[in-house]
Amino acid sequence: SLGGSWALRVDYEVAWRHWWGVIGVTASASAVPFLGSYLPCANASHLSIKYRVAVPQNDQGLAVWGIDLWDVSNVDSPLDMPSNLTDDRMELFMQNFPSWELYGARDSHVLDDTTGAWKEVRFPLCHGALAFNMIGAARGNGVLDRDKLTGYNFAFTADPDRVEEVARGAIEFDDLACVEPDEWVDPCAAPDVFESESVPGVRYATASAFASHTLKT
């Protein structure tokens, strides 16, 4: 139940060190991803998550939270492969891993919340500046395919401009869901479209809410 014993609590501690500063909690739709099990987002316009910041991060703005999605539309996945051929499945997984498309969206406000209340944030299921951006080298078709999402990651990212500074806190998550509107809404529409049709108590994470960092080399 919302806010009850079944919420997922994450106590995090992250710092930017040696050109990296990201930690996360990952889940996939199947034990061996991309073999036929997908998140139920094919007809969704947004990805929704409810959260409660149990312990605000120790230094405002030091880390940001967001969601990463794995898109396997460009992956060769023979779904008729016998389930008992585990070795062959893992070999296929390793061969296709470079073809995965990884998209990430960040919300710079969540970890600094001090109300202690349950809130909801919705990310448009779109690729590009308004929502999910491709992480790493360009690959696949460069489009977030909602019907081919096989996993997600709750990512906590430290500020690369504040090397060695440790961000710590605690947050609870509940009710991760793909939102299907009664009437179709283009998830790539301008932010004011969502703001004008917003649901009470729901904040739409659009470009104005993001904090993006460039990977230093």
Short mmCIF file of C-alpha atoms in Angstrom, two decimals, residues 13-122:
data_model
loop_
_atom_site.label_atom_id
_atom_site.label_comp_id
_atom_site.label_asym_id
_atom_site.label_seq_id
_atom_site.Cartn_x
_atom_site.Cartn_y
_atom_site.Cartn_z
CA GLU A 13 25.64 7.67 -0.75
CA VAL A 14 27.32 8.87 -3.93
CA ALA A 15 30.29 11.02 -4.93
CA TRP A 16 32.01 11.90 -8.20
CA ARG A 17 35.38 10.13 -8.28
CA HIS A 18 37.65 8.94 -11.08
CA TRP A 19 35.38 10.24 -13.88
CA TRP A 20 32.28 8.52 -12.51
CA GLY A 21 29.62 9.26 -9.92
CA VAL A 22 26.44 7.28 -10.58
CA ILE A 23 24.81 4.53 -8.52
CA GLY A 24 21.44 2.90 -8.99
CA VAL A 25 18.83 0.25 -8.30
CA THR A 26 18.08 -1.83 -11.39
CA ALA A 27 15.24 -4.14 -12.42
CA SER A 28 14.39 -5.89 -15.68
CA ALA A 29 11.18 -7.37 -17.05
CA SER A 30 12.71 -10.84 -17.32
CA ALA A 31 15.58 -12.80 -15.79
CA VAL A 32 17.39 -12.65 -19.14
CA PRO A 33 16.42 -9.24 -20.58
CA PHE A 34 15.17 -8.64 -24.14
CA LEU A 35 13.82 -12.18 -24.58
CA GLY A 36 10.17 -11.29 -24.91
CA SER A 37 9.26 -9.57 -21.63
CA TYR A 38 8.71 -5.83 -21.77
CA LEU A 39 7.44 -3.06 -19.51
CA PRO A 40 3.73 -2.40 -20.20
CA CYS A 41 4.34 1.02 -21.72
CA ALA A 42 3.45 0.49 -25.40
CA ASN A 43 0.38 2.75 -25.21
CA ALA A 44 1.58 5.02 -22.41
CA SER A 45 2.39 8.71 -22.63
CA HIS A 46 4.24 8.98 -19.31
CA LEU A 47 6.13 6.97 -16.74
CA SER A 48 4.86 7.73 -13.24
CA ILE A 49 6.51 7.12 -9.88
CA LYS A 50 5.43 8.06 -6.37
CA TYR A 51 8.14 8.97 -3.90
CA ARG A 52 8.75 10.25 -0.40
CA VAL A 53 12.07 11.75 0.65
CA ALA A 54 12.69 10.23 4.07
CA VAL A 55 16.03 12.00 4.55
CA PRO A 56 16.81 15.00 2.29
CA GLN A 57 20.31 14.96 0.86
CA ASN A 58 22.89 16.56 3.11
CA ASP A 59 23.82 19.33 0.66
CA GLN A 60 21.20 20.86 -1.62
CA GLY A 61 21.77 20.17 -5.30
CA LEU A 62 24.76 17.91 -4.73
CA ALA A 63 23.09 14.90 -6.40
CA VAL A 64 20.12 14.40 -8.70
CA TRP A 65 17.79 11.45 -9.13
CA GLY A 66 16.16 10.06 -12.22
CA ILE A 67 15.15 6.98 -14.22
CA ASP A 68 17.03 5.16 -16.97
CA LEU A 69 15.23 2.91 -19.48
CA TRP A 70 16.63 0.10 -21.64
CA ASP A 71 15.27 0.01 -25.19
CA VAL A 72 16.00 -3.25 -27.04
CA SER A 73 14.29 -2.44 -30.35
CA ASN A 74 17.65 -2.76 -32.10
CA VAL A 75 18.55 -6.10 -30.50
CA ASP A 76 18.36 -9.45 -32.27
CA SER A 77 16.07 -11.52 -30.03
CA PRO A 78 14.97 -14.94 -31.31
CA LEU A 79 12.01 -15.52 -29.02
CA ASP A 80 11.70 -19.17 -30.00
CA MET A 81 14.96 -20.07 -28.32
CA PRO A 82 14.36 -22.97 -25.85
CA SER A 83 14.24 -21.74 -22.28
CA ASN A 84 16.63 -24.43 -21.05
CA LEU A 85 19.50 -23.21 -23.21
CA THR A 86 20.80 -20.83 -20.58
CA ASP A 87 24.34 -20.74 -21.95
CA ASP A 88 23.11 -19.81 -25.43
CA ARG A 89 20.85 -17.12 -23.98
CA MET A 90 23.69 -15.54 -22.04
CA GLU A 91 25.94 -15.67 -25.08
CA LEU A 92 23.21 -13.91 -27.06
CA PHE A 93 22.88 -11.36 -24.28
CA MET A 94 26.59 -10.54 -24.38
CA GLN A 95 26.68 -10.34 -28.17
CA ASN A 96 23.77 -7.92 -28.28
CA PHE A 97 24.63 -5.73 -25.30
CA PRO A 98 26.36 -3.07 -27.45
CA SER A 99 23.10 -2.69 -29.41
CA TRP A 100 21.02 -1.69 -26.38
CA GLU A 101 19.72 1.87 -26.36
CA LEU A 102 19.90 3.45 -22.91
CA TYR A 103 17.84 6.56 -22.20
CA GLY A 104 17.89 8.62 -19.04
CA ALA A 105 15.80 11.41 -17.49
CA ARG A 106 16.75 13.37 -14.41
CA ASP A 107 14.76 15.53 -12.00
CA SER A 108 16.85 18.00 -10.06
CA HIS A 109 14.19 18.73 -7.42
CA VAL A 110 13.38 15.35 -5.89
CA LEU A 111 16.27 14.67 -3.50
CA ASP A 112 16.04 18.14 -1.92
CA ASP A 113 12.39 17.79 -0.88
CA THR A 114 11.91 18.47 2.83
CA THR A 115 8.14 18.00 3.23
CA GLY A 116 8.27 14.29 4.10
CA ALA A 117 5.09 13.84 2.06
CA TRP A 118 4.33 11.35 -0.70
CA LYS A 119 4.48 12.97 -4.13
CA GLU A 120 4.22 11.89 -7.74
CA VAL A 121 6.37 12.81 -10.70
CA ARG A 122 5.69 11.89 -14.34
#
